[in-house]
Amino acid sequence: MATLDKEAWGVSRRTFLGGAALSGAGVLLAACGMEAGPSDGEEMTQDDAPAKEGGDAPASDGAEAVLFWQWGSTYVPGFDVLVGEYNEMQDEVALTVENPSGYWDKVLAALAAQTGPDIFLMNGVNIKSWITGGRVAADLSQYVSADPQATDDLAAALPSFVDWYSTDGKASGTPWNYSTSNTQYNVDHVVAAGLTPPAELGDGWDWNAYQEYAEKLTQRDGENITRFGSGHLHGIETGWGNFIQMSGGSVLSEDRSRCVINSPEAIEGVQFCVDMVQKHRVAPTRDEYTALRGENNLHPAYFLNQGLVSIFSAGDWYFNRYFEDPALNWDVTFLAKSPTTGQTGNNSNFRGTVMNSAANNPDGAWKWMAHSITKPVQDRVVELFNEVPGRLDSGIEFYTSTEAAGPPPSRAMLEDSLRATISLPTHDVVTWVQMIREAINPNMHPIFDGEITVAEGLKQLEDTLNAIIDDAGSG
């Protein structure tokens, strides 16, 4: 696909700072399945529940019918392949996979009516509160303990992923896949500035190098910025959340019972991001970010294509957009490491498979869940879904291999991102949507807008979220 005409942005490179309206760009929920997270499921009634459809599948006579729901329209071809192969290789389970529209509303309605699929695709930002609410089977340990192969397969998965889909040490689901946030950069910009490409710096790619590169790559015409050295940092998944992790801080306590974001470590991570925006002026403000997207609200991946940004802290779901422009010379490496801890970071939306508490065929459902974490299946996640397998060995062998997965050329550098991956922070009762809308956005936006200091804003955020947690506990 040809590079988009700059007129399509509705704003020129030289004038995009001219008063764009404030938007909700402070927290991007772009990773697959996250933007569709349920927000009003508690108001649904049994009358809203859809009928259970498609339970039959072409398979051997006597096979047990199992229904699997997944949310992604782009996932349909991949799951069709895997499910078809599964039905051909065994005669015990007749698996049907469906992609219902209005996924989360239908899942919630079906669960409220104790109907729906036997198993369904789940996202990491909802799993904890759904387990607490009894919406999914919280204890699959009987199946794991009786299945040595599944036990071995879970041991090969990313440890933080397995932990996230566990309750009191017992499996509540099986890992499927996730995404990485990483440094994406325009190689031509970097080379033209006389800089060594970040992927070639190894562990030298840290916050100090990142700031230096962003300053040298930013282009100005008087007071106007015509090219930002760095992309957006004001999102939790692709920006400041990772920097808190790198600096040794956390949004929630280890047991997820309290917000602990007002710590020196968290302040350090957020301060670095805010300084890039407000102090050094090498990354766009939220207003500028909105203006860059223009009237057509173009995908931010095109910032790199259009030469409006040189280095992006962004998700690997941007890769497909870059593939569409063969003229773009781009590459990746891990997110710049903290010079204090030497660590990179990756807060991800872990996507797993869970069992309906009211599954018609739990034994048959488990057979597919166990099959989905075997290495032959996980090895194909990159090929079929262009995402990171839940198994660490499959991820390293295929996702970080240019030979196996294709460009960009420095995929191998993302092994550090895989090993550093943790879940996006969520509470066991307070939902992700409530955390974002009532605590995180109202307090992080003023921080990045320069209206309040980082320390003051994080203190307000911590107090607000802990008050919400306390209310949830007494409700």
Coordinates of C-alpha atoms in Angstrom, one line a residue:
M1 CA 0.0 0.0 0.0
A2 CA 1.3 3.4 -0.9
T3 CA 2.2 5.9 1.8
L4 CA -0.8 8.1 2.7
D5 CA -1.0 11.6 1.3
K6 CA -0.3 14.0 4.1
E7 CA -3.4 16.0 3.3
A8 CA -5.4 13.0 4.6
W9 CA -4.2 13.9 8.0
G10 CA -6.3 17.0 8.0
V11 CA -3.2 18.9 9.4
S12 CA 0.2 19.7 8.0
R13 CA 3.5 18.7 9.5
R14 CA 4.2 22.4 10.3
T15 CA 0.8 23.4 11.7
F16 CA -0.4 20.4 13.7
L17 CA 0.2 22.2 17.0
G18 CA -2.6 24.7 16.4
G19 CA -5.2 23.9 19.0
A20 CA -6.4 20.4 18.7
A21 CA -9.2 19.4 21.0
L22 CA -8.4 17.3 24.0
S23 CA -9.2 13.7 23.7
G24 CA -9.1 10.5 25.8
A25 CA -5.8 9.4 24.3
G26 CA -4.1 9.2 27.7
V27 CA -4.8 5.5 28.0
L28 CA -5.0 3.5 24.9
L29 CA -6.7 0.1 25.0
A30 CA -5.5 -1.0 21.7
A31 CA -4.4 -4.6 22.2
C32 CA -6.7 -7.3 21.0
G33 CA -9.8 -7.8 23.1
M34 CA -9.1 -5.1 25.5
E35 CA -11.1 -2.3 24.0
A36 CA -14.2 -4.5 24.1
G37 CA -13.9 -5.2 27.8
P38 CA -17.3 -5.5 29.5
S39 CA -18.5 -2.4 31.4
D40 CA -22.1 -3.0 32.1
G41 CA -22.6 -6.7 32.3
E42 CA -24.0 -6.5 35.8
E43 CA -27.1 -4.9 34.4
M44 CA -27.9 -7.8 32.0
T45 CA -30.7 -10.3 32.6
Q46 CA -31.3 -13.8 31.6
D47 CA -33.6 -12.6 28.8
D48 CA -30.5 -11.0 27.1
A49 CA -28.8 -14.4 26.9
P50 CA -28.3 -15.7 23.3
A51 CA -29.3 -19.2 22.4
K52 CA -26.5 -21.7 22.3
E53 CA -25.8 -22.2 18.6
G54 CA -23.5 -24.2 16.5
G55 CA -22.9 -27.0 19.0
D56 CA -22.6 -29.6 16.2
A57 CA -19.3 -30.0 14.4
P58 CA -18.1 -32.4 11.7
A59 CA -16.4 -35.1 13.5
S60 CA -16.6 -38.8 14.2
D61 CA -19.8 -40.4 15.4
G62 CA -20.0 -40.4 19.2
A63 CA -17.6 -37.4 19.6
E64 CA -18.6 -35.1 22.4
A65 CA -19.7 -31.6 21.3
V66 CA -17.7 -28.7 22.6
L67 CA -18.4 -25.0 21.8
F68 CA -15.6 -22.5 21.8
W69 CA -16.1 -18.7 21.5
Q70 CA -13.4 -16.2 20.6
W71 CA -13.7 -12.4 20.0
G72 CA -11.5 -11.6 17.0
S73 CA -12.7 -11.4 13.4
T74 CA -9.1 -11.5 12.4
Y75 CA -8.6 -14.6 14.4
V76 CA -11.2 -16.6 12.5
P77 CA -8.9 -18.1 9.8
G78 CA -6.3 -19.2 12.3
F79 CA -8.8 -20.8 14.7
D80 CA -10.6 -22.4 11.8
V81 CA -7.3 -24.1 10.8
L82 CA -6.4 -25.3 14.3
V83 CA -10.0 -26.5 15.1
G84 CA -10.2 -28.3 11.8
E85 CA -6.9 -30.1 12.4
Y86 CA -8.0 -30.9 15.9
N87 CA -11.2 -32.5 14.8
E88 CA -9.4 -34.6 12.2
M89 CA -6.7 -35.8 14.6
Q90 CA -8.9 -37.3 17.3
D91 CA -12.4 -38.7 17.6
E92 CA -13.4 -37.9 21.2
V93 CA -14.3 -34.2 20.8
A94 CA -16.3 -32.4 18.1
L95 CA -15.1 -28.8 18.6
T96 CA -16.9 -25.9 17.1
V97 CA -15.5 -22.4 17.2
E98 CA -17.6 -19.3 16.8
N99 CA -16.9 -15.5 16.7
P100 CA -20.1 -13.9 17.9
S101 CA -20.7 -10.2 17.3
G102 CA -21.0 -8.1 20.5
Y103 CA -18.7 -10.6 22.1
W104 CA -18.4 -9.4 25.7
D105 CA -22.1 -8.6 26.0
K106 CA -23.1 -12.0 24.7
V107 CA -20.6 -13.8 26.9
L108 CA -21.9 -12.0 30.0
A109 CA -25.5 -12.6 29.1
A110 CA -24.8 -16.3 28.4
L111 CA -23.0 -16.7 31.7
A112 CA -25.8 -15.0 33.6
A113 CA -28.2 -17.5 32.1
Q114 CA -25.8 -20.4 32.7
T115 CA -25.7 -21.2 29.0
G116 CA -23.3 -20.3 26.2
P117 CA -20.0 -21.8 25.2
D118 CA -18.1 -24.5 27.1
I119 CA -14.9 -22.5 26.8
F120 CA -14.1 -19.0 25.6
L121 CA -11.2 -16.6 24.9
M122 CA -10.5 -14.4 27.9
N123 CA -8.4 -11.2 28.4
G124 CA -6.0 -10.6 31.3
V125 CA -7.6 -7.4 32.4
N126 CA -10.9 -9.1 33.2
I127 CA -9.8 -12.6 34.4
K128 CA -9.3 -11.7 38.1
S129 CA -12.7 -10.1 38.6
W130 CA -14.4 -12.7 36.6
I131 CA -12.9 -15.5 38.7
T132 CA -13.9 -13.6 41.9
G133 CA -17.4 -13.2 40.5
G134 CA -17.7 -16.9 39.7
R135 CA -18.1 -16.4 35.9
V136 CA -15.4 -18.9 35.0
A137 CA -14.3 -22.2 36.5
A138 CA -11.8 -21.1 39.1
D139 CA -10.2 -24.5 39.8
L140 CA -9.0 -26.7 36.9
S141 CA -6.4 -28.4 39.1
Q142 CA -8.2 -31.7 38.9
Y143 CA -7.6 -31.8 35.2
V144 CA -4.0 -30.5 35.4
S145 CA -3.0 -33.0 38.1
A146 CA -4.4 -35.9 36.1
D147 CA -2.7 -34.8 32.9
P148 CA 1.1 -35.1 33.0
Q149 CA 1.5 -33.6 29.5
A150 CA -0.5 -30.5 30.4
T151 CA 1.6 -30.2 33.6
D152 CA 4.7 -30.2 31.5
D153 CA 3.2 -27.8 28.9
L154 CA 2.2 -25.3 31.6
A155 CA 5.7 -25.4 33.0
A156 CA 7.0 -24.4 29.5
A157 CA 4.7 -21.3 29.4
L158 CA 5.6 -17.8 30.4
P159 CA 5.7 -18.1 34.2
S160 CA 3.9 -14.7 34.8
F161 CA 1.2 -15.8 32.4
V162 CA 0.5 -19.1 34.2
D163 CA 0.5 -17.2 37.5
W164 CA -2.0 -14.7 36.3
Y165 CA -4.4 -17.4 35.2
S166 CA -4.1 -19.1 38.6
T167 CA -6.1 -18.7 41.8
D168 CA -4.4 -19.8 45.0
G169 CA -1.9 -21.8 42.9
K170 CA -4.7 -23.6 41.0
A171 CA -5.2 -23.2 37.3
S172 CA -8.1 -21.0 36.2
G173 CA -7.3 -21.1 32.5
T174 CA -4.7 -21.9 30.0
P175 CA -2.3 -19.4 28.3
W176 CA -3.0 -18.6 24.7
N177 CA -1.1 -15.5 23.5
Y178 CA -0.1 -11.9 24.3
S179 CA 1.6 -8.9 22.7
T180 CA 4.8 -6.9 23.3
S181 CA 5.3 -3.2 23.6
N182 CA 8.7 -2.4 22.2
T183 CA 10.8 0.4 20.6
Q184 CA 9.9 0.8 16.9
Y185 CA 12.0 3.2 14.9
N186 CA 12.7 4.7 11.5
V187 CA 16.1 3.4 10.5
D188 CA 16.6 6.1 7.9
H189 CA 16.0 8.9 10.5
V190 CA 18.5 7.3 12.9
V191 CA 21.2 6.8 10.4
A192 CA 20.8 10.3 8.9
A193 CA 21.3 11.7 12.3
G194 CA 24.6 9.9 12.7
L195 CA 23.3 7.6 15.4
T196 CA 23.8 3.9 16.0
P197 CA 20.5 2.0 15.5
P198 CA 19.0 1.2 18.9
A199 CA 19.0 -2.6 18.2
E200 CA 22.8 -2.4 17.8
L201 CA 23.3 -0.8 21.3
G202 CA 22.2 -3.9 23.2
D203 CA 21.9 -3.1 26.9
G204 CA 23.2 0.4 26.1
W205 CA 19.6 1.2 24.9
D206 CA 18.5 2.7 28.1
W207 CA 16.5 5.8 29.2
N208 CA 19.6 8.1 28.8
A209 CA 20.2 6.9 25.3
Y210 CA 16.5 7.1 24.5
Q211 CA 16.3 10.8 25.7
E212 CA 19.5 11.6 23.8
Y213 CA 18.2 10.0 20.6
A214 CA 14.8 11.7 20.9
E215 CA 16.4 15.1 21.3
K216 CA 18.7 14.7 18.3
L217 CA 15.9 13.3 16.1
T218 CA 13.3 16.0 17.0
Q219 CA 13.1 18.7 14.3
R220 CA 11.8 22.2 14.9
D221 CA 10.8 25.1 12.8
G222 CA 10.9 28.0 15.2
E223 CA 8.5 27.1 18.0
N224 CA 6.8 24.4 15.8
I225 CA 7.8 20.8 16.1
T226 CA 7.8 19.3 12.6
R227 CA 9.0 15.9 13.7
F228 CA 9.0 14.3 17.2
G229 CA 12.0 12.2 18.2
S230 CA 9.7 10.0 20.3
G231 CA 6.2 8.8 20.0
H232 CA 3.5 8.6 22.7
L233 CA 4.3 7.7 26.3
H234 CA 1.0 8.6 28.0
G235 CA -0.7 5.2 27.7
I236 CA -0.5 2.6 30.4
E237 CA 0.1 -0.4 28.1
T238 CA 2.7 1.0 25.7
G239 CA 4.0 3.9 27.8
W240 CA 4.2 4.9 31.5
G241 CA 3.0 1.5 32.8
N242 CA 6.2 -0.2 31.4
F243 CA 8.4 2.5 32.8
I244 CA 7.0 2.0 36.3
Q245 CA 7.7 -1.7 36.0
M246 CA 11.3 -1.0 34.8
S247 CA 12.1 1.3 37.7
G248 CA 10.9 -1.3 40.2
G249 CA 7.5 0.2 41.0
S250 CA 4.0 -1.1 40.6
V251 CA 0.5 0.1 40.3
L252 CA -0.9 -2.5 42.7
S253 CA 0.6 -4.4 45.6
E254 CA 1.8 -7.9 44.9
D255 CA -1.5 -9.4 46.2
R256 CA -3.4 -6.7 44.2
S257 CA -5.3 -5.6 47.3
R258 CA -4.0 -2.0 47.4
C259 CA -2.8 0.7 45.0
V260 CA 0.8 1.5 45.7
I261 CA 1.6 3.8 42.7
N262 CA 2.7 6.6 44.9
S263 CA 6.2 5.2 45.5
P264 CA 9.6 6.6 44.6
E265 CA 10.1 4.0 42.0
A266 CA 6.8 4.6 40.3
I267 CA 7.4 8.4 40.4
E268 CA 10.8 7.9 38.8
G269 CA 9.2 6.0 35.9
V270 CA 6.3 8.3 35.2
Q271 CA 8.6 11.4 35.7
F272 CA 10.8 10.2 32.9
C273 CA 7.9 9.9 30.5
V274 CA 6.4 13.3 31.5
D275 CA 9.8 15.0 31.1
M276 CA 10.0 13.7 27.6
V277 CA 6.7 15.3 26.8
Q278 CA 6.7 18.5 28.9
K279 CA 10.4 19.3 29.8
H280 CA 12.4 18.2 26.8
R281 CA 9.5 18.5 24.3
V282 CA 10.6 15.5 22.3
A283 CA 7.3 13.5 22.6
P284 CA 3.8 14.8 21.8
T285 CA 1.4 16.0 24.4
R286 CA -2.1 14.5 24.4
D287 CA -3.4 17.4 22.4
E288 CA -0.6 17.1 19.9
Y289 CA -1.1 13.3 19.7
T290 CA -4.7 13.9 18.8
A291 CA -3.7 16.5 16.2
L292 CA -1.3 14.1 14.6
R293 CA -4.1 11.7 14.0
G294 CA -6.0 14.4 12.2
E295 CA -9.7 14.7 11.4
N296 CA -9.7 11.1 10.0
N297 CA -8.4 9.7 13.3
L298 CA -5.7 7.8 11.5
H299 CA -4.0 4.9 13.2
P300 CA -0.9 6.2 15.1
A301 CA 1.3 3.6 13.3
Y302 CA 1.3 6.0 10.4
F303 CA 3.2 8.5 12.4
L304 CA 6.3 6.5 11.6
N305 CA 5.3 6.1 7.9
Q306 CA 4.7 9.8 7.5
G307 CA 8.0 10.8 9.1
L308 CA 6.2 12.6 11.9
V309 CA 7.9 10.5 14.6
S310 CA 11.3 8.8 14.6
I311 CA 11.0 6.4 17.6
F312 CA 7.9 4.9 19.0
S313 CA 7.1 3.2 22.2
A314 CA 4.3 1.1 20.8
G315 CA 2.7 -2.4 20.6
D316 CA 3.6 -5.1 18.1
W317 CA 0.0 -4.9 16.7
Y318 CA 1.5 -1.9 14.8
F319 CA 3.7 -4.3 12.8
N320 CA 1.0 -5.2 10.3
R321 CA 0.6 -1.5 9.5
Y322 CA 4.3 -1.2 8.7
F323 CA 4.2 -4.2 6.5
E324 CA 1.8 -2.4 4.2
D325 CA 4.4 0.2 3.4
P326 CA 7.4 -1.5 1.7
A327 CA 9.2 1.8 1.4
L328 CA 9.4 2.2 5.2
N329 CA 12.8 1.2 6.6
W330 CA 12.0 0.3 10.2
D331 CA 13.3 -2.0 13.0
V332 CA 12.7 -2.8 16.6
T333 CA 14.3 -3.5 19.9
F334 CA 13.1 -3.8 23.5
L335 CA 11.8 -0.8 25.4
A336 CA 14.8 1.3 26.6
K337 CA 16.0 -0.2 29.9
S338 CA 16.1 1.7 33.2
P339 CA 19.6 2.9 34.0
T340 CA 18.9 2.3 37.6
T341 CA 17.6 -1.3 37.5
G342 CA 19.0 -2.4 34.1
Q343 CA 15.5 -3.9 33.3
T344 CA 13.2 -3.5 30.4
G345 CA 9.4 -3.9 30.8
N346 CA 6.3 -5.1 29.1
N347 CA 2.8 -4.8 30.6
S348 CA 0.6 -7.0 28.5
N349 CA -3.0 -8.1 28.1
F350 CA -2.7 -11.8 28.6
R351 CA -5.2 -13.7 26.4
G352 CA -6.1 -17.1 27.7
T353 CA -8.7 -19.8 27.4
V354 CA -11.2 -20.3 30.2
M355 CA -13.9 -22.8 31.0
N356 CA -17.5 -21.7 31.5
S357 CA -18.6 -22.6 35.1
A358 CA -21.8 -24.0 33.5
A359 CA -20.0 -25.9 30.7
N360 CA -22.1 -28.6 29.2
N361 CA -19.0 -30.7 28.5
P362 CA -16.2 -29.8 30.9
D363 CA -14.2 -32.9 30.2
G364 CA -14.2 -32.4 26.5
A365 CA -13.5 -28.7 27.0
W366 CA -10.4 -29.5 29.0
K367 CA -9.1 -31.7 26.2
W368 CA -9.1 -28.7 23.8
M369 CA -7.6 -26.4 26.4
A370 CA -4.8 -28.9 27.1
H371 CA -4.2 -29.4 23.3
S372 CA -4.0 -25.6 22.8
I373 CA -0.9 -25.3 25.0
T374 CA 1.1 -28.1 23.4
K375 CA 4.2 -27.0 21.6
P376 CA 3.0 -27.9 18.0
V377 CA -0.1 -25.7 18.4
Q378 CA 1.8 -22.8 20.2
D379 CA 4.5 -22.9 17.6
R380 CA 1.9 -21.8 15.0
V381 CA 0.6 -18.8 16.9
V382 CA 3.0 -16.4 15.2
E383 CA 2.3 -17.8 11.8
L384 CA -1.5 -17.8 12.2
F385 CA -2.1 -14.9 14.5
N386 CA 1.0 -12.7 14.4
E387 CA 1.1 -12.6 18.2
V388 CA 3.3 -14.0 20.9
P389 CA 2.7 -17.6 22.0
G390 CA 1.8 -18.2 25.6
R391 CA 4.7 -20.7 25.7
L392 CA 8.0 -19.1 26.3
D393 CA 9.9 -21.7 24.3
S394 CA 7.6 -21.2 21.3
G395 CA 7.9 -17.4 21.6
I396 CA 11.7 -17.5 21.6
E397 CA 11.9 -20.0 18.8
F398 CA 9.3 -18.3 16.5
Y399 CA 8.3 -14.8 17.6
T400 CA 11.9 -13.5 18.1
S401 CA 13.1 -15.2 14.9
T402 CA 13.2 -13.2 11.7
E403 CA 13.8 -16.4 9.8
A404 CA 10.6 -17.9 11.2
A405 CA 8.4 -14.8 11.5
G406 CA 9.8 -12.4 9.0
P407 CA 10.6 -8.7 9.5
P408 CA 11.7 -6.6 11.3
P409 CA 15.3 -7.7 11.2
S410 CA 16.1 -7.3 14.9
R411 CA 13.2 -9.4 16.3
A412 CA 15.8 -11.3 18.4
M413 CA 16.1 -8.3 20.6
L414 CA 12.5 -8.8 21.8
E415 CA 13.5 -11.9 23.8
D416 CA 14.2 -9.5 26.6
S417 CA 10.6 -8.1 26.2
L418 CA 9.1 -11.6 26.4
R419 CA 11.0 -12.5 29.5
A420 CA 10.1 -9.3 31.2
T421 CA 6.4 -9.5 30.5
I422 CA 3.9 -9.1 33.3
S423 CA 0.1 -8.6 33.2
L424 CA -1.5 -5.2 33.1
P425 CA -2.5 -4.4 36.7
T426 CA -6.0 -5.3 37.6
H427 CA -7.9 -5.9 40.9
D428 CA -9.8 -9.0 42.0
V429 CA -13.1 -7.1 42.4
V430 CA -12.8 -3.6 40.9
T431 CA -13.0 -4.0 37.2
W432 CA -10.4 -2.7 34.7
V433 CA -12.9 -0.3 33.2
Q434 CA -13.7 1.2 36.6
M435 CA -10.0 1.5 37.4
I436 CA -9.3 3.3 34.1
R437 CA -12.3 5.6 34.1
E438 CA -12.6 6.5 37.7
A439 CA -9.0 6.5 39.0
I440 CA -6.3 6.3 36.4
N441 CA -7.5 8.6 33.6
P442 CA -8.7 11.4 35.8
N443 CA -5.3 11.6 37.6
M444 CA -2.9 10.6 34.8
H445 CA -4.2 13.1 32.3
P446 CA -3.5 16.2 34.4
I447 CA 0.0 14.8 35.0
F448 CA 0.8 14.6 31.3
D449 CA -0.9 17.9 30.6
G450 CA 1.5 19.6 33.0
E451 CA -1.3 20.7 35.4
I452 CA 0.0 18.9 38.4
T453 CA 3.3 17.3 39.5
V454 CA 3.9 13.6 39.1
A455 CA 4.2 13.1 42.9
E456 CA 0.9 15.0 43.5
G457 CA -0.9 13.2 40.7
L458 CA 0.2 9.7 41.7
K459 CA -0.8 10.4 45.3
Q460 CA -4.3 11.5 44.2
L461 CA -4.5 8.4 42.0
E462 CA -3.5 6.1 44.8
D463 CA -6.0 7.7 47.2
T464 CA -8.8 7.5 44.6
L465 CA -8.2 3.9 43.6
N466 CA -7.8 2.7 47.2
A467 CA -11.1 4.5 48.1
I468 CA -12.8 2.6 45.2
I469 CA -11.2 -0.7 46.4
D470 CA -12.5 0.0 50.0
D471 CA -16.0 0.7 48.7
A472 CA -15.9 -2.5 46.7
G473 CA -14.9 -4.5 49.7
S474 CA -17.7 -3.1 51.9
G475 CA -20.3 -3.3 49.2

